[in-house]
XYZ file of C-alpha atoms in Angstrom:
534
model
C -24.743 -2.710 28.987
C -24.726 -2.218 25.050
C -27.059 -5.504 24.533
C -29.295 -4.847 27.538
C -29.815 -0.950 25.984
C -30.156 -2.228 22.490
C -32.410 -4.689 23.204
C -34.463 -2.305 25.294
C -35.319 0.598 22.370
C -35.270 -0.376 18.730
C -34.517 2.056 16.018
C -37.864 3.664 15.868
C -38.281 4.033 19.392
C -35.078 5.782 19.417
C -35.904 8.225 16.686
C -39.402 9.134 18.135
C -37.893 9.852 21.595
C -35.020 12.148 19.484
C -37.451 14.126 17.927
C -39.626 15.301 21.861
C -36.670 16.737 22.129
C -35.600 18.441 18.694
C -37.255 22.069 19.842
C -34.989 22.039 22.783
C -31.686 20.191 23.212
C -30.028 17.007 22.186
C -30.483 13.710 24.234
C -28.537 10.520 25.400
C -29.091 7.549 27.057
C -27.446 6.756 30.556
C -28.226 2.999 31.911
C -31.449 2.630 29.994
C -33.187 6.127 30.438
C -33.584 8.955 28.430
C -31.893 12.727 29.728
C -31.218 16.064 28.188
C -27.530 16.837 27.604
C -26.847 20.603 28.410
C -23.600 20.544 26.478
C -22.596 19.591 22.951
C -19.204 18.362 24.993
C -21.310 15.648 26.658
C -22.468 14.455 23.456
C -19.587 14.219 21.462
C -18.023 11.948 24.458
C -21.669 9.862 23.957
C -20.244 9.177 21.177
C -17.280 8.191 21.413
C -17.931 5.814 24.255
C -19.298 3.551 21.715
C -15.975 3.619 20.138
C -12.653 3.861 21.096
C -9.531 5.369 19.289
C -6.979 2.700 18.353
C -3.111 3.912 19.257
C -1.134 3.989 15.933
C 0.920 0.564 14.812
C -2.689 -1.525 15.891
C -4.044 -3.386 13.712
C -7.509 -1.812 12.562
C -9.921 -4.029 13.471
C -12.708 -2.592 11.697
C -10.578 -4.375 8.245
C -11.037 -7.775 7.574
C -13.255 -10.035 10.374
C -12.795 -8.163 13.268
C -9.523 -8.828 13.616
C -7.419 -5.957 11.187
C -6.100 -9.277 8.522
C -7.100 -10.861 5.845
C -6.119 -14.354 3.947
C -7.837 -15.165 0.634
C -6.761 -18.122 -1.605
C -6.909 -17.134 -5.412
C -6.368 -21.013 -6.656
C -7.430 -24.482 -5.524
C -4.797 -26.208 -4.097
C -2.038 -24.112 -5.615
C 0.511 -21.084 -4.604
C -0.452 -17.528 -4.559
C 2.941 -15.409 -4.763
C 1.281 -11.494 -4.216
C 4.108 -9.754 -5.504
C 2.588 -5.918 -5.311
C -0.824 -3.902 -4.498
C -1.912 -0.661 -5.567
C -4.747 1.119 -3.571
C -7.547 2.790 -5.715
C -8.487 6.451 -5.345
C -12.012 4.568 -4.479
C -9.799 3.154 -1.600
C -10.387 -0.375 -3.354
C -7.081 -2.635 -3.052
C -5.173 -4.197 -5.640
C -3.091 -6.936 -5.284
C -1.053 -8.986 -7.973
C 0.638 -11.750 -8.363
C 1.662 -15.184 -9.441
C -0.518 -18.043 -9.045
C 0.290 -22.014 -10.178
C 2.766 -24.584 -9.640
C 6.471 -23.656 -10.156
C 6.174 -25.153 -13.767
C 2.600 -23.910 -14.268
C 2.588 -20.134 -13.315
C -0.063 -17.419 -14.457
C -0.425 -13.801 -13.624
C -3.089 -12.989 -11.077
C -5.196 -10.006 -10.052
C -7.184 -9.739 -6.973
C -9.735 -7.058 -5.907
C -10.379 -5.860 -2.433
C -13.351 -3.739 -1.006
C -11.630 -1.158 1.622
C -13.364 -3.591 4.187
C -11.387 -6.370 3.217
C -14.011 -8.494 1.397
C -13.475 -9.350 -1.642
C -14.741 -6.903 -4.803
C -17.251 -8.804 -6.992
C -17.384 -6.090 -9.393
C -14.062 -7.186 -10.253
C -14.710 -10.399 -12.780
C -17.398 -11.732 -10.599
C -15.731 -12.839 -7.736
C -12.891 -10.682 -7.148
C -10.062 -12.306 -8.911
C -8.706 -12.710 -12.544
C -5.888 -15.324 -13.892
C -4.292 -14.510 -16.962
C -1.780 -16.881 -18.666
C 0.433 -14.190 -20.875
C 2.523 -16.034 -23.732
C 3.746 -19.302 -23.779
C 5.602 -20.726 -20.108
C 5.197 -19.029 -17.175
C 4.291 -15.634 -16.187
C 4.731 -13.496 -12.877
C 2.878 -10.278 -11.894
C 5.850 -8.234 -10.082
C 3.984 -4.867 -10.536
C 0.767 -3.228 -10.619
C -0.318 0.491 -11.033
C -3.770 1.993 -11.445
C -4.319 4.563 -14.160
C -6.142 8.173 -14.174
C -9.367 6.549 -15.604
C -9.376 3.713 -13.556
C -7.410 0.854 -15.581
C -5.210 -1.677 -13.957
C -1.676 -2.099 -15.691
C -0.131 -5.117 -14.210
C 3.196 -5.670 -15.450
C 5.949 -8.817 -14.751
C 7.811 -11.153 -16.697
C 6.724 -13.878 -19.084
C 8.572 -17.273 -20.634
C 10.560 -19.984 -19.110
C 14.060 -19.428 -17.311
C 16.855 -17.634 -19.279
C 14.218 -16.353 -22.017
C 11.984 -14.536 -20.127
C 10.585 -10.596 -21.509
C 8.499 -7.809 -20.061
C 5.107 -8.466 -20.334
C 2.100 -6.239 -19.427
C -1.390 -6.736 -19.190
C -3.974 -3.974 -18.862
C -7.604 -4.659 -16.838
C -10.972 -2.263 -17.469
C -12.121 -1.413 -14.166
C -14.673 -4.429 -14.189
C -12.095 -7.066 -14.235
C -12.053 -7.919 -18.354
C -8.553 -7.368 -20.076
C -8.689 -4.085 -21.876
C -8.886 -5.308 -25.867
C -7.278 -1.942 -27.068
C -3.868 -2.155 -25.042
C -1.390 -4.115 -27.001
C -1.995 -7.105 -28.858
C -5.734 -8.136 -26.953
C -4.996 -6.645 -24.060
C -1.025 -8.020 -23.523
C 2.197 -7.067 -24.439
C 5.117 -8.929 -24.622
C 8.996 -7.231 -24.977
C 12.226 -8.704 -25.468
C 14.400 -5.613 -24.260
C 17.924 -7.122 -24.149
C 19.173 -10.590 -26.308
C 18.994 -12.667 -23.405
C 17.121 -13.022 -20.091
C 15.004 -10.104 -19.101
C 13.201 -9.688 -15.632
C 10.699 -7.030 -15.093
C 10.099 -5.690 -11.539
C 8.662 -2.431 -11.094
C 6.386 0.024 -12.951
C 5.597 3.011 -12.691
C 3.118 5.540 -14.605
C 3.835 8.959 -15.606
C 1.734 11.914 -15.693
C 1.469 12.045 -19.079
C 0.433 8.469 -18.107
C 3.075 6.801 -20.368
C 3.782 3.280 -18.609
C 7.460 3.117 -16.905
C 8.600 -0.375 -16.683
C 12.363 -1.838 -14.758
C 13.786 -4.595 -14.142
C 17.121 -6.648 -14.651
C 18.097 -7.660 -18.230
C 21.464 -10.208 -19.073
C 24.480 -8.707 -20.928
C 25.426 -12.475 -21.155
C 28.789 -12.261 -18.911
C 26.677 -9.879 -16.646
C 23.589 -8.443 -15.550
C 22.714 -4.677 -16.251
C 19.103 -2.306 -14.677
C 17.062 -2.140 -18.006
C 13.605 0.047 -18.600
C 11.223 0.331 -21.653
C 8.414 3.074 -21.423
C 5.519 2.612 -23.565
C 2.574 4.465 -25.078
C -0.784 4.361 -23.453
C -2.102 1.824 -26.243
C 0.676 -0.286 -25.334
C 3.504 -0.019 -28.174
C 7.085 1.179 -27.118
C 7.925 4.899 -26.987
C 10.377 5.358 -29.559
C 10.759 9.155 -27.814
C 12.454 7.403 -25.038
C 16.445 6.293 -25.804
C 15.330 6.178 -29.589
C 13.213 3.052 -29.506
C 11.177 2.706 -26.279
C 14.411 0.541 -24.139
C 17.355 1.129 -22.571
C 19.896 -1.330 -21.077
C 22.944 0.194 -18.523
C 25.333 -1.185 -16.440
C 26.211 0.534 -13.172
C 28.951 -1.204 -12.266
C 31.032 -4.138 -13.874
C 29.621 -6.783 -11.655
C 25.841 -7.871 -11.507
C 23.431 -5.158 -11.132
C 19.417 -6.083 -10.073
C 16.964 -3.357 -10.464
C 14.110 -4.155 -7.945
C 12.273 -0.344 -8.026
C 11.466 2.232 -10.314
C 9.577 5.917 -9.540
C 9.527 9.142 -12.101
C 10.357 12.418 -10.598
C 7.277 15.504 -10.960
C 10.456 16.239 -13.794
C 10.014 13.584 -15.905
C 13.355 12.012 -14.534
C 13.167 8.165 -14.169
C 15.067 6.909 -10.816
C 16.218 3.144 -10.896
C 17.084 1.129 -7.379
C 18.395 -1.781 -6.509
C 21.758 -3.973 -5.610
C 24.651 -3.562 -7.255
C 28.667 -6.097 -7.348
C 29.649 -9.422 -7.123
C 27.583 -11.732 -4.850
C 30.398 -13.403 -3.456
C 32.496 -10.621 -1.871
C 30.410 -7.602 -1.924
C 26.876 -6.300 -2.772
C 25.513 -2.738 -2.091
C 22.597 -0.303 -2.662
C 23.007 0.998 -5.879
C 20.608 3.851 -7.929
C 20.737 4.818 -11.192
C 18.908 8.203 -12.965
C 17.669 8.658 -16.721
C 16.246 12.092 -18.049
C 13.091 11.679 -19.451
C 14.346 10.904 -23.091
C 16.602 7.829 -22.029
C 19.985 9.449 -21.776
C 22.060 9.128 -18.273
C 21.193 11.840 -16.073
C 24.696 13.168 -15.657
C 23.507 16.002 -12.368
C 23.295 12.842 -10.421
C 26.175 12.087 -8.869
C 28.086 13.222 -11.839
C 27.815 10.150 -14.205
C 24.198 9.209 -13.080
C 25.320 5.945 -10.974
C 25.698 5.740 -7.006
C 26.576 2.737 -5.105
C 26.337 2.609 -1.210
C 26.824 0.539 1.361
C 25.046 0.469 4.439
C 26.563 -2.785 6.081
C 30.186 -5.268 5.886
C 29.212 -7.578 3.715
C 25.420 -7.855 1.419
C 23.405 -4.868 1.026
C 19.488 -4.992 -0.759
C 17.682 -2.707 -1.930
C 14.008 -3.690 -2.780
C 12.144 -0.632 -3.023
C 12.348 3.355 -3.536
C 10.110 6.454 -2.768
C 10.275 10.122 -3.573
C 10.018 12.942 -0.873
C 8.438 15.848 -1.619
C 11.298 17.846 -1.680
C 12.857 15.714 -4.037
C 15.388 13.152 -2.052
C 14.433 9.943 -2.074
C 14.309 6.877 0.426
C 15.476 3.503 -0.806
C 14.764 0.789 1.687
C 16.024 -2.817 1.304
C 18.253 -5.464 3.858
C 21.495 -4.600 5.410
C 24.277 -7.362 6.900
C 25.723 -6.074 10.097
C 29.176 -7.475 10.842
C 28.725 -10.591 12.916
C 24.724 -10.705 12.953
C 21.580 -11.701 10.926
C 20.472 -9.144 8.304
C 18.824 -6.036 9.409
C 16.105 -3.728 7.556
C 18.428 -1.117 6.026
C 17.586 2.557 4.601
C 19.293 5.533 3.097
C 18.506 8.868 1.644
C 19.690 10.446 -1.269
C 19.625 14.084 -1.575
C 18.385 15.187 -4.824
C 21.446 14.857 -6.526
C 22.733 11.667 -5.847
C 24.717 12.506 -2.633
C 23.613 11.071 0.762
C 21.641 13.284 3.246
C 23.519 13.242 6.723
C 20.318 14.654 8.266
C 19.148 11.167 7.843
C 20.001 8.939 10.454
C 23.182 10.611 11.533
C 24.902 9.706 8.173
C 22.165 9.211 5.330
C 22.038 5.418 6.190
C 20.279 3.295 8.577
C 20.447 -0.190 10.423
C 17.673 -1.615 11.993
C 16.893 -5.150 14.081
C 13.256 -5.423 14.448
C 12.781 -9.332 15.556
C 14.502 -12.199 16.716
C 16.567 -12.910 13.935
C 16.526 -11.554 10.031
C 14.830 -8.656 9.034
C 14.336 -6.731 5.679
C 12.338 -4.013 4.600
C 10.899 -4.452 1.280
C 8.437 -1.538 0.418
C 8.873 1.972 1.754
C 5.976 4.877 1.587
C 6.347 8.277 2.870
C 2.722 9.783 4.458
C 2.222 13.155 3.788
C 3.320 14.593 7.105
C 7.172 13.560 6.316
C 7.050 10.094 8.114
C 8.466 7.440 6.505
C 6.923 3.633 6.830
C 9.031 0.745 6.514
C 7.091 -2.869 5.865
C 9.155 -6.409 5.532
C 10.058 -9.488 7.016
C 10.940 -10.377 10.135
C 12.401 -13.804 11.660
C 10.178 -15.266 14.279
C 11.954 -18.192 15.084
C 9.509 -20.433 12.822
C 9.373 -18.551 10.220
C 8.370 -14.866 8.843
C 6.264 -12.647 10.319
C 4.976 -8.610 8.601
C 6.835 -5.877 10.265
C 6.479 -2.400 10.038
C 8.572 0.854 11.665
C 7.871 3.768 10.745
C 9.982 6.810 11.263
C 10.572 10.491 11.763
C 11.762 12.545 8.610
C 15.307 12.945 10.280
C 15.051 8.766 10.865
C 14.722 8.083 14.377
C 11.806 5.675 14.985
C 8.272 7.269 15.612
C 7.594 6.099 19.226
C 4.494 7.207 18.842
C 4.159 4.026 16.485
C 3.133 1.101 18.569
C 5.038 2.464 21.433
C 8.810 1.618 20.092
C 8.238 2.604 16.812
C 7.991 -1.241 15.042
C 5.632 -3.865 14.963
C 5.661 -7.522 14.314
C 2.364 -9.376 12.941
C 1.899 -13.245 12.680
C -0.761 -13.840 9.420
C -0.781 -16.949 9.502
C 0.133 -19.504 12.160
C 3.907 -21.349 12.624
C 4.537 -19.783 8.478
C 6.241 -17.825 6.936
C 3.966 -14.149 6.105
C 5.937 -12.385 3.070
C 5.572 -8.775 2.743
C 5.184 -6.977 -0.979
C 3.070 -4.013 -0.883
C 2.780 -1.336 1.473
C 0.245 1.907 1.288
C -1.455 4.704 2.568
C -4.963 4.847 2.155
C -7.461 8.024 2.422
C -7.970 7.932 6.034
C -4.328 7.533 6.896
C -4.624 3.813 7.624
C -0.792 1.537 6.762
C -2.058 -1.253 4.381
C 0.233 -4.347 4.154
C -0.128 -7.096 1.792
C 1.599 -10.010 0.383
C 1.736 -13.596 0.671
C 0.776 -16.182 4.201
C 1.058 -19.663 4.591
C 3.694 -22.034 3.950
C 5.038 -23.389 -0.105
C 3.498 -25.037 -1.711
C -0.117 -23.204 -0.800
C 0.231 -19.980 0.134
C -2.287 -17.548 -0.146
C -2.919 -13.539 -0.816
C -3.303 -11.964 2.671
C -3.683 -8.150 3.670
C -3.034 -6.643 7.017
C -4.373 -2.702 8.140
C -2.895 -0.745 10.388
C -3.999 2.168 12.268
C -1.896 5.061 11.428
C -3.253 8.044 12.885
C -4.313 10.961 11.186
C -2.105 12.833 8.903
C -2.922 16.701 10.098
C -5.073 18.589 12.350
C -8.663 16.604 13.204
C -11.701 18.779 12.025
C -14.184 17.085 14.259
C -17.336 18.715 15.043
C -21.429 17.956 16.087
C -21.989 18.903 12.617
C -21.653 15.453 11.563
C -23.345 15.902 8.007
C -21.666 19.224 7.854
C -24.543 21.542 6.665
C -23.459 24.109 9.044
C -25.871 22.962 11.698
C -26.013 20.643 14.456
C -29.855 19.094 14.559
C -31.014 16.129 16.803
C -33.084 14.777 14.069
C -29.800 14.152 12.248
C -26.434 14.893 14.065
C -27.554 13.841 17.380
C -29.809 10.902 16.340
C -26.819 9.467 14.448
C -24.656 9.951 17.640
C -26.888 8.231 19.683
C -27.571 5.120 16.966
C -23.916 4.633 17.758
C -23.346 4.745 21.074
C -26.102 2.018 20.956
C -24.024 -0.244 19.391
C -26.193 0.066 15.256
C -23.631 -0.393 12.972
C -23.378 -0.040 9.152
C -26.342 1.430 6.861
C -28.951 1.529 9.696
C -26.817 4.502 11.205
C -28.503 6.731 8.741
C -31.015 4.395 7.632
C -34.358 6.827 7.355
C -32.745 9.879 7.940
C -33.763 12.811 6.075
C -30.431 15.010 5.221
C -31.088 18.865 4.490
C -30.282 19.693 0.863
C -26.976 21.795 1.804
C -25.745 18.479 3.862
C -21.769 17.374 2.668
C -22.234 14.059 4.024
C -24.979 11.535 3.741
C -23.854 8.194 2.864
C -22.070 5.478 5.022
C -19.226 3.056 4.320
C -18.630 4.215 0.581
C -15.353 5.757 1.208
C -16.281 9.037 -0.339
C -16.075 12.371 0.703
C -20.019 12.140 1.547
C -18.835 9.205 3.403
C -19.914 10.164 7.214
C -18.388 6.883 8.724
C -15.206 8.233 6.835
C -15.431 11.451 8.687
C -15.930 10.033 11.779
C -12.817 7.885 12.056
C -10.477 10.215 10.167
C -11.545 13.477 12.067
C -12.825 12.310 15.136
C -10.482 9.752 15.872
C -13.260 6.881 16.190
C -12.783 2.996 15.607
C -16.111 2.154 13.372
C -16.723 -1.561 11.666
């Protein structure tokens, strides 16, 4: 019916037969003729015939090639380990990495439109390798500043020797000349190995970086903060680094995130491999000293499960307690995503879960969760790995502040998404983006050629819809604007040619399409009216 209707009345014939009727009332098309609609009701359901509302937990299928995924190979014939993504304010999507061989390894930066395609404003073709001092170097961290610069941070060297190293990108792509030494530093926090793994930027937009460093007979969380320009902030613990042990086994920092009070929370996994590991977090005040409020000496271990407990990543409520999100081992079973929730200071918060913990089988076999986000109504969104029985598929639960699962989430709350075919998909970024879409990205394919991939998810929108007729919201609904646009869609015209020759009144909020803005009206459409637009 949409072919036969299309091919029937092109654009022009559309608009001229929309404008007999701007004196009196707006117009449709029903099975290849022209009638008045008496109510604005009738319209707006004109237009939404043309597109349907995807349930929550779907994959968006307006991302990507009509399908809600993408996989995009930064190297010939090499592996691309995505190890983290950032989404811009611009709703552009960052994802970094490591790229190479495992003795030739380089960081790597890739740029995605919000559509999926790749951005070639970024360096030309959407990606950037950058070999950072002498071995190899991994990208385990990315974070986009106020003015629009990329900090990617990870670790650089060969085995036992490695250091923080950070690299800082303009906005185009080119390493930023006046970070560092030509764009790169390179740190050695502690004397011996020294593994960077999160980052995260402050307000003041001083650059927060954690990881694990060596003690020699054990391993200890360690952070440096630096200027903007790059050099160490000798404000923080007296000269820009601090090295602590939380408990007397081996301690792996895997997440970092700075409270609105400057305080600088440290996550991870925490005892001695062999017998015991659990969740383990660790807070600094903002001038490097142990945070003594939290939990009384500034250390708490928990564990969720019997045996090995993981935590790879942390986020901050707004009310100040904080999710970290990892692997839990049930007694007697595969590993299960596991969760918790601190209260602010350090405690557990039993209105989480039952008890402040949580343990959760998703597939067939082992599951993790490693990134956690928190949307702005309160929910909480869990992405990781789940066994498939070949391999590793994305997952993602998301649930209710007091941690139930959100049924309203792909039915059961969960969802499991094959990338790529019979391999194993590794999750290591999760976001929200602007119109409350769950972006997933990490690594597809099978060693040793894996490949950057992205999934999108439809979330639902995060508050109360504000659709109306007004669709270029100057306070009026016309058929020479609102109504043609309505009926370009319902015809199936996708893309610029929805507002392609329109003439928007002066007072109009919205007259663009697909640029993500507030003008944005495609943006308006699908995040207030609930519509599924390529």
């Amino acid at each position: 019916m949409q072919n036969y209707m299309y091919s029937r009345f092109n654009r022009a014939s559309i608009d001229k037969a929309v404008r007999v009727f701007s004196h009196s009332r707006p117009i449709a098309i029903f099975c290849g003729s022209w009638a008045p609609i008496r109510t604005a009701g009738v319209a707006i359901a004109m237009i939404a015939s043309g597109a349907a509302l995807a349930a929550p937990g779907s994959l968006d299928l307006s991302f990507g090639f009509g399908n809600g995924k993408v996989i995009t190979p930064i190297t010939t014939n090499a592996d691309d380990n995505a190890h983290a993504m950032a989404i811009q304010t611009d709703g552009k999507i960052v994802l970094v990495g490591a790229c190479g061989t495992t003795t030739s390894r380089d960081f790597c930066v890739a740029r995605f439109e919000p559509t999926g395609a790749l951005d070639t404003t970024f360096s030309t073709d959407g990606k950037v390798i950058t070999q950072v001092g002498a071995g190899n170097s991994d990208a385990y961290a990315v974070a986009i500043q106020s003015d629009g610069k990329i900090v990617v941070a990870g670790q650089c060297g060969n085995v036992l020797s490695r250091d923080f190293c950070l690299v800082r990108y303009n906005p185009n792509g080119t390493v930023n000349a006046n970070f560092g030494i030509n764009g790169q530093v390179i740190t050695a926090v502690g004397t011996g190995d020294d593994a960077a793994e999160s980052m995260a930027i402050q307000g003041d937009g001083k650059i927060v970086v954690a990881g694990t460093c060596s003690l020699g007979s054990a391993d200890a969380f360690c952070v440096a903060r630096y200027n903007t320009d790059g050099s160490l902030d000798d404000t923080f613990a007296g000269d820009g680094k601090v090295i602590t042990s939380v408990t007397t086994d081996d301690d792996v920092a895997r997440a970092v995130a700075v409270q609105s009070d400057g305080k600088i929370v440290v996550a991870g996994y925490c005892g001695d491999s062999s017998v015991s590991v659990d969740f383990c977090a660790l807070r600094y005040l903002s001038t490097g000293a142990i945070d003594t409020s939290f939990d009384f000496d500034g250390r708490v271990t928990t564990a969720i499960g019997t045996f090995i407990d993981v935590a790879n990543s942390i986020a901050l409520q707004a009310d100040g307690k904080m999710i970290v999100a990892g692997a839990t081992t049930p007694s007697g079973g595969d590993t299960a995503v596991g969760a918790l929730r601190y209260n602010p200071f350090g405690s557990l918060d039993t209105s989480f879960s039952g008890n402040g913990t949580l343990s959760l089988s998703i597939g067939i076999g082992a599951d993790s969760a490693q990134r956690v986000a928190i949307q702005p109504d309160g929910k909480i969104v869990l992405a990781g790995n789940c066994e498939d029985g070949s391999g590793y598929d994305f997952c993602v639960a998301r649930l209710n502040s007091d941690g139930t699962l959100d049924n309203t989430f792909s039915s059961n709350g969960s969802v499991i998404t094959p990338i790529s075919a019979n391999a194993d998909d590794k999750v290591a970024g999760v976001a929200l983006d602007s119109e409350g879409n769950i972006v997933v990205a990490g690594s597809c394919g099978t060693a040793p050629n894996r490949d950057f991939c992205i999934a999108r998810y439809e979330g639902g929108p995060f508050g109360a819809r504000q659709c109306s007729l007004d669709i270029d919201g100057d306070g009026k609904v016309l058929a020479t604007t609102d109504m043609l646009i309505g009926t370009r869609i319902a015809l199936g015209m996708t893309g610029s040619a929805v507002i392609g020759g329109i003439t928007f009144p002066a007072n109009a909020t919205r007259d663009q399409w697909g640029t993500n803005t507030s003008r944005d009206i495609r943006k308006y459409l699908v995040s207030q009216c609930g519509m599924n637009l390529p």
